[in-house]
Amino acid sequence: MPKSLMIVDDSATMRKIIMRTVRMSGLEFDRTEEAGNGAEAIEKLKASPVDIVLCDINMPEMPGTEMVKQARQLPNCQNTKIIMVSTESSQELINSVLASGANGYITKPFTPEKFQEQLAPFMS
Amino acid sequence: MIEQKTYHETVLDAAKEVFETMIFMEIEPAASAEQTDHSLLGSITFRGNLEGCLGISLSWPCAQAIARNMLALDPDAEISEREVCDAVGEVANMVMGSIKSRIQDIYPDIAVSIPTVVTGKELNSSLPDGTEKVSVSVCLNEEYYADFTFSYRKTE
């Protein structure tokens, strides 16, 4: 089944690294999008929703935590799976983000195996 | 309380994790790399019950090599200044994240800023009185040198 992916990170370099790591994990997407912050991601999701979003937390303009809350208000993103990708690793923050609507959490530095583990359940 | 020697190990272990997992470069402790021409400084600040700054200073060729490895480019591939600076900022961000996860049992309330990168000569950070500083020099791929500086003070 075709799948689409959006990577949200203020670092263009990190977006490329995430994309490369996703490919290394063996997962394939027929459409990929990028956004440089939460606000840009919300605008793109309004226009064209995706199946899976990989989203940083620490970003200017709109942090990932707020992006999750706003995405969950969008009628066309109710089934979108949102996985946070961040250097933040406190269990309190992870629990808070998951409670606000995220579906998973990957900490940086990451490996292809971490992406496989978190994303594969949403690929079927 | 975490002693300076332990902070040195913490910074080194965090740097090793990031370089081995995300950048695919060999990393070994080195004698001070201050003699090399460090023209880039990537830094990230943190605040909470421990506050301070993590900096990585390195030469332009070293930064280019890191950026090319992060982006899986050929060793002689063209790479823009923006991409190099972006990569150095991400290194600071990820190493600080790894340090934070290693000390969060003792300092659970640390908030981290967005990284910044500056270019120039004789770069260093100035911090308030009472700040302790740990320096960790590393050799990358037996060719390049970089210095990590972890400056901190307790606020409680």
Coordinates of N, CA and C in Angstrom, one line a residue, chain A:
Chain A
M1 N 0.8 -1.2 0.0 CA 0.0 0.0 0.0 C 0.9 1.3 0.0
P2 N 0.7 2.2 -0.9 CA 1.5 3.4 -1.0 C 1.4 4.2 0.3
K3 N 2.6 4.7 0.7 CA 2.6 5.5 1.9 C 3.3 6.8 1.7
S4 N 3.0 7.8 2.5 CA 3.6 9.1 2.3 C 4.2 9.5 3.7
L5 N 5.3 10.3 3.6 CA 6.0 10.7 4.8 C 6.4 12.2 4.7
M6 N 6.3 12.8 5.9 CA 6.8 14.2 6.0 C 7.8 14.3 7.1
I7 N 8.9 15.0 6.9 CA 10.0 15.1 7.8 C 10.0 16.6 8.2
V8 N 9.9 16.9 9.5 CA 9.8 18.2 10.1 C 11.0 18.5 11.0
D9 N 11.9 19.4 10.5 CA 13.1 19.7 11.3 C 13.6 21.0 10.8
D10 N 14.1 21.9 11.7 CA 14.6 23.2 11.3 C 15.9 23.1 10.6
S11 N 16.6 21.9 10.8 CA 17.9 21.7 10.1 C 17.7 21.0 8.8
A12 N 18.1 21.6 7.7 CA 18.0 20.9 6.4 C 19.0 19.7 6.4
T13 N 20.1 19.8 7.1 CA 21.0 18.7 7.2 C 20.4 17.5 7.9
M14 N 19.7 17.8 9.0 CA 19.1 16.7 9.8 C 17.9 16.1 9.0
R15 N 17.2 16.9 8.2 CA 16.2 16.3 7.4 C 16.8 15.3 6.4
K16 N 17.9 15.6 5.8 CA 18.6 14.7 4.9 C 19.0 13.5 5.6
I17 N 19.6 13.6 6.8 CA 20.1 12.5 7.6 C 18.9 11.6 7.9
I18 N 17.8 12.1 8.3 CA 16.6 11.3 8.7 C 16.1 10.6 7.4
M19 N 16.1 11.3 6.3 CA 15.7 10.6 5.1 C 16.6 9.4 4.7
R20 N 17.9 9.7 4.8 CA 18.9 8.6 4.5 C 18.7 7.4 5.5
T21 N 18.5 7.7 6.8 CA 18.3 6.7 7.8 C 17.0 5.9 7.5
V22 N 16.0 6.6 7.1 CA 14.7 5.9 6.8 C 15.0 4.9 5.6
R23 N 15.7 5.4 4.6 CA 16.0 4.5 3.5 C 16.8 3.3 3.9
M24 N 17.8 3.6 4.8 CA 18.7 2.5 5.3 C 17.9 1.5 6.1
S25 N 16.8 1.9 6.7 CA 15.9 1.0 7.5 C 15.1 0.0 6.6
G26 N 15.1 0.3 5.3 CA 14.4 -0.6 4.4 C 13.0 -0.2 4.1
L27 N 12.5 0.9 4.8 CA 11.2 1.4 4.6 C 11.1 2.2 3.3
E28 N 10.0 2.1 2.6 CA 9.9 2.8 1.3 C 8.6 3.6 1.3
F29 N 8.7 4.9 0.8 CA 7.6 5.8 0.7 C 7.5 6.3 -0.7
D30 N 6.2 6.4 -1.2 CA 6.1 6.8 -2.6 C 6.0 8.3 -2.7
R31 N 5.8 9.0 -1.5 CA 5.8 10.5 -1.5 C 6.4 11.0 -0.2
T32 N 7.4 11.9 -0.4 CA 8.0 12.5 0.8 C 7.9 14.0 0.8
E33 N 7.7 14.6 1.9 CA 7.6 16.1 2.1 C 8.6 16.5 3.1
E34 N 8.9 17.8 3.1 CA 9.8 18.3 4.2 C 9.2 19.6 4.7
A35 N 9.4 20.0 6.0 CA 9.0 21.3 6.5 C 10.1 21.7 7.5
G36 N 10.3 23.0 7.6 CA 11.4 23.6 8.4 C 10.9 23.9 9.8
N37 N 9.6 23.9 10.1 CA 9.1 24.1 11.4 C 7.7 23.7 11.5
G38 N 7.1 23.7 12.7 CA 5.8 23.2 12.9 C 4.7 24.0 12.1
A39 N 4.9 25.3 12.0 CA 3.9 26.1 11.3 C 3.8 25.7 9.8
E40 N 5.0 25.6 9.2 CA 5.1 25.2 7.8 C 4.5 23.8 7.7
A41 N 4.7 22.9 8.6 CA 4.2 21.5 8.5 C 2.7 21.5 8.6
I42 N 2.1 22.3 9.5 CA 0.6 22.4 9.6 C 0.0 22.9 8.3
E43 N 0.6 23.9 7.6 CA 0.1 24.4 6.4 C 0.2 23.4 5.3
K44 N 1.3 22.6 5.3 CA 1.4 21.6 4.2 C 0.4 20.4 4.5
L45 N 0.2 20.1 5.8 CA -0.7 19.0 6.1 C -2.2 19.4 5.8
K46 N -2.5 20.7 6.0 CA -3.8 21.1 5.6 C -4.1 20.9 4.1
A47 N -3.1 21.2 3.3 CA -3.2 21.1 1.9 C -3.2 19.7 1.4
S48 N -2.3 18.9 2.0 CA -2.1 17.5 1.6 C -1.6 16.7 2.7
P49 N -2.5 15.9 3.4 CA -2.1 15.1 4.5 C -1.2 13.9 4.1
V50 N -0.4 13.5 5.1 CA 0.5 12.3 4.8 C 0.2 11.2 5.8
D51 N 0.7 10.0 5.6 CA 0.5 8.9 6.5 C 1.3 9.0 7.7
I52 N 2.6 9.4 7.6 CA 3.5 9.4 8.7 C 4.2 10.7 8.8
V53 N 4.4 11.3 10.0 CA 5.2 12.5 10.2 C 6.3 12.2 11.1
L54 N 7.5 12.6 10.8 CA 8.6 12.5 11.7 C 9.0 13.9 12.1
C55 N 8.9 14.3 13.4 CA 8.9 15.7 13.8 C 9.9 15.9 14.9
D56 N 10.7 16.9 14.7 CA 11.6 17.4 15.8 C 10.8 18.1 16.8
I57 N 11.4 18.3 18.0 CA 10.7 19.1 19.0 C 11.2 20.5 19.1
N58 N 12.5 20.7 19.2 CA 13.1 22.0 19.4 C 13.3 22.7 18.1
M59 N 12.3 23.5 17.8 CA 12.3 24.3 16.5 C 11.8 25.7 16.7
P60 N 12.3 26.7 16.0 CA 11.8 28.0 16.0 C 10.4 28.1 15.4
E61 N 9.7 29.2 15.6 CA 8.4 29.5 15.1 C 7.3 28.6 15.8
M62 N 7.4 27.3 15.6 CA 6.4 26.4 16.3 C 7.1 25.2 16.6
P63 N 7.3 24.9 18.0 CA 7.9 23.6 18.4 C 7.1 22.4 18.0
G64 N 7.7 21.2 18.0 CA 7.0 20.0 17.6 C 5.9 19.7 18.5
T65 N 6.0 20.0 19.8 CA 4.9 19.7 20.8 C 3.6 20.4 20.4
E66 N 3.7 21.7 19.9 CA 2.6 22.4 19.5 C 2.1 21.9 18.2
M67 N 3.0 21.5 17.3 CA 2.6 21.0 16.0 C 1.7 19.8 16.1
V68 N 2.0 18.9 17.1 CA 1.2 17.7 17.3 C -0.2 18.1 17.7
K69 N -0.3 19.0 18.6 CA -1.6 19.4 19.1 C -2.5 20.0 18.0
Q70 N -1.8 20.9 17.1 CA -2.6 21.5 16.0 C -2.9 20.5 14.9
A71 N -2.0 19.5 14.7 CA -2.3 18.5 13.7 C -3.5 17.7 14.1
R72 N -3.6 17.4 15.4 CA -4.7 16.6 15.8 C -6.0 17.3 15.7
Q73 N -6.0 18.6 15.5 CA -7.3 19.3 15.3 C -7.7 19.3 13.8
L74 N -6.8 18.9 12.9 CA -7.1 18.9 11.5 C -7.9 17.7 11.1
P75 N -9.1 17.9 10.5 CA -9.9 16.8 10.2 C -9.2 15.7 9.3
N76 N -8.3 16.2 8.4 CA -7.7 15.2 7.5 C -6.4 14.6 8.1
C77 N -6.1 14.8 9.3 CA -4.9 14.2 9.9 C -5.2 13.3 11.1
Q78 N -6.5 12.9 11.2 CA -6.9 12.1 12.3 C -6.2 10.7 12.3
N79 N -5.9 10.2 11.1 CA -5.2 8.9 11.0 C -3.7 9.0 10.8
T80 N -3.2 10.3 10.7 CA -1.8 10.4 10.5 C -1.0 10.0 11.7
K81 N 0.1 9.2 11.5 CA 0.9 8.8 12.6 C 2.0 9.8 12.8
I82 N 2.2 10.3 14.0 CA 3.2 11.3 14.2 C 4.3 10.7 15.2
I83 N 5.5 10.7 14.7 CA 6.6 10.1 15.5 C 7.6 11.3 15.8
M84 N 7.8 11.6 17.1 CA 8.7 12.6 17.4 C 10.2 12.1 17.3
V85 N 11.1 13.0 16.8 CA 12.5 12.7 16.7 C 13.3 13.8 17.4
S86 N 13.9 13.5 18.5 CA 14.5 14.6 19.3 C 15.7 14.2 20.1
T87 N 16.5 15.1 20.5 CA 17.6 14.9 21.5 C 17.0 14.9 22.9
E88 N 15.8 15.4 23.0 CA 15.2 15.4 24.4 C 14.9 14.0 24.8
S89 N 15.2 13.6 26.0 CA 15.0 12.2 26.3 C 14.4 12.0 27.7
S90 N 13.9 13.1 28.3 CA 13.3 12.9 29.6 C 12.0 12.1 29.5
Q91 N 11.8 11.2 30.4 CA 10.6 10.4 30.3 C 9.3 11.2 30.5
E92 N 9.4 12.3 31.3 CA 8.3 13.2 31.5 C 7.8 13.8 30.2
L93 N 8.8 14.3 29.5 CA 8.5 15.0 28.2 C 7.9 13.9 27.2
I94 N 8.6 12.8 27.1 CA 8.1 11.7 26.2 C 6.6 11.4 26.5
N95 N 6.3 11.2 27.8 CA 4.9 10.8 28.2 C 4.0 12.0 27.8
S96 N 4.4 13.2 28.1 CA 3.6 14.4 27.7 C 3.3 14.5 26.3
V97 N 4.3 14.2 25.4 CA 4.1 14.3 24.0 C 3.2 13.2 23.5
L98 N 3.4 12.0 24.0 CA 2.6 10.9 23.6 C 1.1 11.1 24.1
A99 N 0.9 11.7 25.2 CA -0.4 12.0 25.7 C -1.1 13.1 24.9
S100 N -0.3 14.0 24.3 CA -0.9 15.0 23.5 C -1.2 14.6 22.0
G101 N -0.9 13.4 21.7 CA -1.3 12.9 20.4 C -0.2 12.3 19.5
A102 N 1.0 12.3 20.0 CA 2.1 11.6 19.2 C 1.9 10.1 19.3
N103 N 2.4 9.4 18.3 CA 2.3 7.9 18.2 C 3.6 7.2 18.6
G104 N 4.7 7.9 18.6 CA 5.9 7.3 18.9 C 7.0 8.3 19.2
Y105 N 8.2 7.8 19.6 CA 9.3 8.8 20.0 C 10.6 8.1 19.7
I106 N 11.4 8.8 18.9 CA 12.8 8.3 18.6 C 13.8 9.4 19.1
T107 N 14.8 8.9 19.9 CA 15.8 9.9 20.4 C 17.0 9.9 19.5
K108 N 17.6 11.1 19.3 CA 18.8 11.3 18.6 C 20.0 11.1 19.6
P109 N 21.1 10.5 19.2 CA 21.3 9.9 17.9 C 20.5 8.6 17.7
F110 N 20.2 8.3 16.5 CA 19.4 7.2 16.2 C 20.0 6.3 15.2
T111 N 19.4 5.1 15.0 CA 20.0 4.1 14.0 C 18.8 3.7 13.1
P112 N 19.1 3.1 12.0 CA 18.1 2.6 11.1 C 17.1 1.6 11.8
E113 N 17.7 0.9 12.7 CA 16.9 -0.1 13.5 C 15.8 0.6 14.3
K114 N 16.1 1.7 14.8 CA 15.1 2.5 15.6 C 14.0 2.9 14.8
F115 N 14.3 3.4 13.5 CA 13.2 3.8 12.6 C 12.4 2.6 12.2
Q116 N 13.0 1.5 11.9 CA 12.3 0.2 11.5 C 11.4 -0.2 12.6
E117 N 11.9 -0.2 13.9 CA 11.1 -0.6 15.0 C 9.8 0.3 15.2
Q118 N 10.0 1.6 15.1 CA 8.9 2.6 15.3 C 7.9 2.7 14.2
L119 N 8.5 2.6 12.9 CA 7.6 2.9 11.8 C 7.0 1.7 11.2
A120 N 7.6 0.6 11.2 CA 7.1 -0.7 10.6 C 5.7 -1.0 11.0
P121 N 5.3 -0.9 12.2 CA 3.9 -1.2 12.6 C 2.9 -0.3 11.9
F122 N 3.3 0.8 11.4 CA 2.3 1.7 10.7 C 2.4 1.6 9.2
M123 N 3.2 0.7 8.7 CA 3.4 0.6 7.2 C 2.4 -0.4 6.6
S124 N 1.7 -1.2 7.3 CA 0.9 -2.2 6.7 C -0.5 -1.6 6.4

